[in-house]
Coordinates of C-alpha atoms in Angstrom, one line a residue:
M1 CA -41.1 -19.1 -38.8
V2 CA -42.8 -16.2 -37.1
D3 CA -41.5 -14.9 -33.8
V4 CA -44.2 -15.4 -31.1
D5 CA -43.4 -12.0 -29.8
Q6 CA -44.2 -10.4 -33.2
Q7 CA -47.6 -9.4 -34.4
Q8 CA -48.8 -10.1 -37.9
T9 CA -50.9 -7.6 -39.8
L10 CA -52.7 -8.8 -42.9
S11 CA -53.9 -6.5 -45.7
D12 CA -55.1 -6.7 -49.2
D13 CA -53.0 -5.6 -52.1
P14 CA -53.7 -1.8 -52.4
V15 CA -53.2 -2.0 -56.2
S16 CA -55.7 -4.7 -57.0
A17 CA -58.1 -4.4 -54.0
F18 CA -61.6 -3.5 -55.2
T19 CA -60.5 -2.8 -58.7
T20 CA -60.7 -6.2 -60.4
L21 CA -63.8 -7.5 -62.2
E22 CA -64.3 -10.1 -59.5
E23 CA -64.4 -7.5 -56.8
L24 CA -66.9 -5.3 -58.6
T25 CA -69.2 -8.1 -59.9
A26 CA -72.2 -8.9 -57.7
T27 CA -72.2 -12.0 -55.8
Q28 CA -73.3 -15.0 -57.8
T29 CA -76.0 -17.2 -56.5
F30 CA -76.1 -21.0 -56.8
P31 CA -79.0 -23.4 -56.7
S32 CA -77.3 -25.6 -54.2
R33 CA -74.5 -25.7 -51.7
R34 CA -72.7 -28.3 -53.7
A35 CA -72.7 -26.1 -56.8
A36 CA -71.4 -23.2 -54.7
L37 CA -68.5 -25.3 -53.5
E38 CA -67.6 -26.5 -56.9
A39 CA -67.7 -22.9 -58.3
E40 CA -65.5 -21.8 -55.4
R41 CA -62.9 -24.5 -56.2
S42 CA -62.9 -23.8 -59.9
R43 CA -62.4 -20.0 -59.5
P44 CA -58.8 -18.9 -59.7
R45 CA -57.3 -18.1 -56.4
K46 CA -56.4 -14.6 -55.4
R47 CA -52.8 -14.0 -54.2
E48 CA -52.4 -12.2 -51.0
R49 CA -49.3 -10.8 -49.4
I50 CA -48.6 -11.1 -45.7
V51 CA -46.6 -8.3 -44.1
V52 CA -44.9 -9.1 -40.8
K53 CA -43.8 -6.3 -38.6
P54 CA -41.5 -7.6 -35.9
T55 CA -41.5 -5.8 -32.5
R56 CA -37.8 -6.8 -31.8
A57 CA -36.1 -6.5 -35.1
E58 CA -32.9 -4.9 -33.7
R59 CA -31.9 -8.1 -31.9
A60 CA -31.8 -10.4 -34.9
R61 CA -30.4 -7.8 -37.4
P62 CA -26.7 -8.3 -36.6
A63 CA -27.0 -12.1 -36.8
R64 CA -28.8 -11.9 -40.2
A65 CA -26.3 -9.5 -41.5
E66 CA -23.5 -11.8 -40.5
A67 CA -25.2 -14.8 -42.0
A68 CA -25.9 -12.9 -45.3
R69 CA -22.3 -11.8 -45.6
P70 CA -20.7 -13.4 -48.6
A71 CA -17.7 -15.7 -48.3
G72 CA -15.6 -13.5 -50.5
A73 CA -16.0 -10.6 -48.1
E74 CA -14.5 -12.8 -45.3
R75 CA -11.5 -13.7 -47.5
S76 CA -10.9 -10.1 -48.5
A77 CA -11.1 -9.0 -44.9
A78 CA -8.6 -11.7 -43.9
A79 CA -6.3 -10.6 -46.7
A80 CA -6.4 -7.0 -45.7
P81 CA -3.3 -5.8 -44.0
R82 CA -3.6 -5.2 -40.3
P83 CA -3.1 -1.8 -38.9
V84 CA 0.4 -1.2 -37.7
S85 CA 0.5 -0.6 -34.0
A86 CA 2.6 2.1 -32.6
P87 CA 6.1 0.9 -31.8
R88 CA 6.8 0.0 -28.2
K89 CA 9.0 2.2 -26.2
Q90 CA 12.4 0.7 -26.0
R91 CA 13.6 -0.1 -22.5
A92 CA 16.1 2.1 -21.1
A93 CA 19.6 0.6 -21.5
R94 CA 21.0 -0.9 -18.3
P95 CA 23.9 0.9 -16.9
A96 CA 27.3 -0.8 -17.6
A97 CA 28.6 -3.1 -14.8
V98 CA 31.2 -1.5 -12.7
A99 CA 34.5 -3.3 -13.3
T100 CA 35.7 -5.3 -10.3
P101 CA 39.1 -4.2 -9.1
P102 CA 41.8 -6.8 -10.1
A103 CA 42.9 -7.4 -6.5
R104 CA 39.3 -8.2 -5.4
A105 CA 38.7 -10.5 -8.4
S106 CA 41.9 -12.4 -7.5
R107 CA 40.8 -12.8 -3.9
Q108 CA 37.4 -14.1 -5.1
R109 CA 39.1 -16.6 -7.4
R110 CA 41.3 -17.9 -4.6
H111 CA 38.4 -18.1 -2.3
R112 CA 36.4 -20.3 -4.8
W113 CA 39.4 -22.5 -5.4
G114 CA 39.9 -22.9 -1.7
I115 CA 36.3 -24.1 -1.2
H116 CA 36.6 -26.5 -4.1
T117 CA 39.8 -28.0 -2.8
V118 CA 38.3 -28.5 0.7
V119 CA 35.2 -30.2 -0.8
M120 CA 37.2 -32.5 -3.0
L121 CA 39.5 -33.5 -0.1
S122 CA 36.6 -34.2 2.1
L123 CA 34.9 -36.4 -0.6
A124 CA 38.2 -38.3 -1.2
A125 CA 38.7 -39.0 2.5
F126 CA 35.1 -40.2 2.9
F127 CA 35.1 -42.6 0.0
G128 CA 38.6 -43.8 0.8
T129 CA 37.5 -44.6 4.3
A130 CA 34.3 -46.3 3.1
A131 CA 36.4 -48.6 0.8
L132 CA 38.5 -50.0 3.7
P133 CA 37.4 -53.3 5.3
A134 CA 35.7 -52.7 8.7
Y135 CA 36.8 -56.0 10.4
A136 CA 39.5 -58.5 10.2
T137 CA 38.4 -62.2 9.9
T138 CA 40.0 -65.5 10.3
G139 CA 39.4 -69.0 9.2
E140 CA 37.8 -71.9 11.1
G141 CA 39.1 -72.4 14.6
S142 CA 38.1 -75.5 16.4
T143 CA 37.6 -79.0 15.2
G144 CA 34.0 -78.6 15.9
G145 CA 33.8 -76.1 13.1
A146 CA 33.1 -73.0 15.2
A147 CA 34.4 -69.8 13.5
R148 CA 36.9 -67.8 15.6
T149 CA 36.5 -64.0 15.8
A150 CA 39.6 -61.9 15.4
L151 CA 39.4 -58.3 16.8
A152 CA 41.5 -55.4 15.6
V153 CA 44.0 -54.4 18.3
Q154 CA 45.8 -51.1 18.8
T155 CA 49.5 -50.8 18.7
L156 CA 51.2 -50.1 22.0
T157 CA 54.8 -49.4 22.8
G158 CA 56.3 -49.3 26.2
G159 CA 59.1 -50.4 28.4
G160 CA 61.7 -49.5 25.7
V161 CA 61.3 -52.9 23.9
T162 CA 58.5 -53.7 21.5
Q163 CA 57.6 -57.3 20.5
V164 CA 55.6 -58.3 17.5
V165 CA 52.8 -60.6 18.4
A166 CA 51.5 -62.8 15.6
R167 CA 47.9 -63.7 16.1
D168 CA 45.3 -65.0 13.6
G169 CA 47.3 -63.6 10.7
L170 CA 47.6 -60.2 12.3
N171 CA 50.9 -58.7 13.5
I172 CA 50.2 -56.8 16.7
Q173 CA 53.0 -54.7 18.3
E174 CA 52.6 -54.9 22.1
S175 CA 54.9 -54.3 25.0
P176 CA 55.8 -57.7 26.7
Q177 CA 55.0 -56.1 30.1
A178 CA 51.4 -55.4 28.8
L179 CA 51.0 -59.1 27.9
D180 CA 52.8 -61.0 30.6
S181 CA 52.1 -58.9 33.6
T182 CA 49.1 -59.6 35.8
T183 CA 49.6 -56.5 37.9
N184 CA 48.9 -53.8 35.3
S185 CA 46.5 -51.0 36.1
S186 CA 44.9 -51.3 32.6
V187 CA 44.0 -54.2 30.3
S188 CA 46.0 -54.7 27.1
P189 CA 43.9 -54.5 23.9
A190 CA 45.3 -57.9 22.8
V191 CA 44.5 -59.4 26.2
Q192 CA 40.9 -58.0 26.1
A193 CA 40.3 -59.2 22.5
L194 CA 41.3 -62.8 23.3
A195 CA 39.3 -62.7 26.6
V196 CA 36.2 -61.6 24.6
Q197 CA 36.7 -64.6 22.3
L198 CA 37.0 -67.0 25.2
M199 CA 33.8 -65.6 26.8
G200 CA 32.1 -66.4 23.6
A201 CA 33.1 -70.1 24.2
V202 CA 31.8 -69.7 27.8
A203 CA 28.4 -68.5 26.5
S204 CA 28.1 -71.5 24.1
G205 CA 29.1 -74.0 26.9
R206 CA 32.4 -75.0 25.3
L207 CA 34.5 -73.5 28.1
V208 CA 33.5 -74.4 31.6
G209 CA 34.9 -73.7 35.1
S210 CA 35.0 -75.6 38.4
T211 CA 34.9 -74.8 42.1
P212 CA 36.2 -72.2 42.9
N213 CA 35.3 -70.8 39.6
H214 CA 38.1 -68.9 37.7
I215 CA 36.0 -67.9 34.7
P216 CA 35.2 -64.5 36.2
E217 CA 38.9 -63.6 35.9
I218 CA 38.5 -63.9 32.1
A219 CA 35.2 -62.0 32.2
N220 CA 36.9 -59.0 33.9
L221 CA 39.5 -58.8 31.1
A222 CA 36.8 -59.1 28.4
E223 CA 35.1 -56.1 30.0
G224 CA 38.4 -54.2 30.1
K225 CA 38.6 -54.3 33.9
A226 CA 42.0 -54.6 35.5
V227 CA 41.0 -56.1 38.9
P228 CA 43.8 -56.3 41.4
S229 CA 45.1 -59.8 42.2
C230 CA 42.8 -61.2 39.4
G231 CA 45.0 -60.7 36.3
V232 CA 45.6 -63.5 33.8
D233 CA 48.8 -64.0 31.7
Y234 CA 48.2 -63.6 28.0
R235 CA 49.9 -66.9 27.3
V236 CA 47.5 -68.7 29.6
L237 CA 44.6 -67.2 27.6
Q238 CA 46.4 -68.4 24.4
A239 CA 46.8 -72.0 25.8
I240 CA 43.1 -72.1 26.6
S241 CA 42.3 -70.9 23.1
V242 CA 44.5 -73.6 21.5
A243 CA 42.7 -76.2 23.6
L244 CA 39.3 -74.9 22.3
D245 CA 40.7 -75.1 18.8
N246 CA 41.2 -78.8 19.1
F247 CA 38.5 -80.0 21.5
N248 CA 34.8 -79.4 21.6
Q249 CA 34.7 -78.8 25.4
V250 CA 37.4 -77.6 27.7
G251 CA 37.3 -77.4 31.5
I252 CA 39.6 -75.3 33.7
S253 CA 39.9 -75.6 37.4
D254 CA 42.6 -73.1 38.4
I255 CA 44.2 -69.8 37.1
N256 CA 44.9 -67.0 39.6
R257 CA 44.8 -68.2 43.2
R258 CA 45.2 -64.7 44.5
C259 CA 41.8 -63.9 43.1
T260 CA 40.0 -66.8 44.9
G261 CA 42.2 -66.7 48.0
Q262 CA 43.7 -70.2 47.4
I263 CA 47.0 -71.4 48.7
E264 CA 47.6 -75.0 47.7
G265 CA 50.4 -77.4 46.7
A266 CA 53.5 -75.2 46.1
G267 CA 51.9 -72.4 48.1
T268 CA 52.9 -68.8 47.3
S269 CA 55.7 -70.0 45.0
S270 CA 53.2 -71.5 42.6
A271 CA 52.8 -69.9 39.2
H272 CA 49.2 -69.6 40.1
Y273 CA 50.1 -67.3 42.9
A274 CA 53.6 -65.8 42.5
D275 CA 54.4 -62.5 40.7
G276 CA 50.8 -61.3 40.8
G277 CA 49.4 -64.8 40.1
G278 CA 47.6 -66.0 37.0
H279 CA 50.7 -67.4 35.2
A280 CA 49.4 -71.0 35.1
V281 CA 46.3 -72.9 34.1
D282 CA 45.0 -76.3 35.2
F283 CA 42.9 -78.3 32.7
Y284 CA 40.6 -80.9 34.4
L285 CA 38.2 -81.8 31.5
L286 CA 38.5 -82.3 27.7
N287 CA 35.4 -83.4 25.7
G288 CA 33.7 -84.5 28.9
S289 CA 36.6 -86.7 30.0
P290 CA 38.4 -86.0 33.3
L291 CA 42.2 -85.6 33.0
T292 CA 45.0 -87.2 34.9
G293 CA 48.0 -85.6 33.1
G294 CA 48.8 -89.0 31.6
D295 CA 45.5 -90.0 29.8
A296 CA 45.1 -90.0 26.0
K297 CA 43.5 -86.5 25.8
S298 CA 46.2 -85.0 28.1
M299 CA 48.9 -86.5 26.0
Q300 CA 47.2 -85.1 22.8
L301 CA 47.0 -81.6 24.3
I302 CA 50.7 -81.8 25.4
R303 CA 51.8 -82.7 21.9
I304 CA 49.7 -79.8 20.4
L305 CA 51.1 -77.2 22.8
D306 CA 54.8 -78.2 23.0
P307 CA 55.9 -76.7 19.6
L308 CA 53.9 -73.6 20.3
V309 CA 54.8 -72.6 23.9
P310 CA 58.0 -70.5 24.6
D311 CA 61.0 -72.4 25.8
G312 CA 61.1 -73.1 29.5
S313 CA 57.3 -73.4 29.9
G314 CA 56.3 -75.6 32.9
L315 CA 54.5 -78.9 32.5
G316 CA 53.2 -80.9 35.5
Q317 CA 52.3 -84.6 36.1
V318 CA 55.6 -86.0 34.9
E319 CA 55.1 -89.0 37.2
C320 CA 51.6 -89.6 35.8
R321 CA 52.6 -90.6 32.3
S322 CA 55.2 -92.4 30.3
S323 CA 58.3 -90.5 29.1
M324 CA 57.7 -88.1 26.3
N325 CA 60.2 -86.4 23.9
L326 CA 59.4 -82.7 24.4
T327 CA 61.0 -79.6 22.9
N328 CA 59.9 -76.6 24.9
F329 CA 58.1 -77.9 28.0
K330 CA 60.0 -78.5 31.3
P331 CA 58.2 -81.3 33.2
F332 CA 57.9 -81.5 37.0
D333 CA 55.9 -83.5 39.5
D334 CA 52.3 -82.7 40.3
T335 CA 49.1 -84.5 41.4
C336 CA 47.4 -86.7 38.8
N337 CA 44.0 -85.2 38.8
H338 CA 44.5 -82.4 36.2
L339 CA 47.0 -81.2 33.6
H340 CA 49.1 -78.2 34.8
I341 CA 50.8 -75.8 32.3
D342 CA 52.6 -72.6 33.4
F343 CA 54.6 -69.7 31.9
L344 CA 56.3 -68.2 35.0
K345 CA 59.8 -68.9 33.7
S346 CA 59.1 -68.9 30.0
D347 CA 61.5 -67.1 27.6
G348 CA 58.8 -65.7 25.2
A349 CA 55.9 -63.4 25.7
T350 CA 53.5 -65.3 23.5
L351 CA 52.7 -68.7 22.0
R352 CA 53.8 -69.3 18.4
Y353 CA 50.5 -69.8 16.7
G354 CA 48.0 -67.9 14.6

């Protein structure tokens, strides 16, 4: 292939040009054109050499030289040893570390051990706390299958004497004054916990009030409010809770008459009013049936409460029912339109149930 940028120059062979016999012989004539063509074809052809003079020979020369290089030359070049480069200058040696004084090293070790100890103790406390149960739970409470909620209660000591209160499988140490009194300036944790449970029954419609309504007295305790003249004896709350455990619906018509301004029946000597009030409860409804103190449901509740209440607990409506063999209740006369239970003269601070 001829480079298009190159020019071709054609010339005769200088050795044979115009020296051969054919060149010196006169031109032969032929009778016809056909004879001339046949003579031309039969004449031996003259060899001519074409000399190509490239105009850009320098560009292609290195590539041709590389292509024409024999394979053996490449292998010999690869086998030839490489020139050894001048050795690198060695880095200057680092100065030797200055030795730490023994006293300083000892302080550093103690500091590290102190940090490690604090971290380990913190982790142990965290995981130990996370492993503890967050809440206490109890079994089924009422016959209706509603689950009761038990709340953790703090331990209080006061008045010199501490009583253990067994409730829902938990032993709670409370001062009797904190449980029985309805004139305290603060609400006992045990009282508040039980009041919260009873307000849950109010919300579900299982615990109902009457007129005047004494449910707000329980609501105050559930909120931790010690409202003057509106306190409720802890044993009254327990008696209501026992009733809810055994009946689907419980109605109460009287607790603390001081809170509602009532003076009825026994007047100011009533357990509803005396000693701050709130030491008695009147049940007027069980499972939708009104109570007389001598009806079947009243008798059922009396039998349930008698072994649980402290000795000396009051029980009204003795004339409204037939004689009963009771252990702890002390019956007395009362009107036959409710069931009265009081703890004004009881010997114990709590009911025996859990």
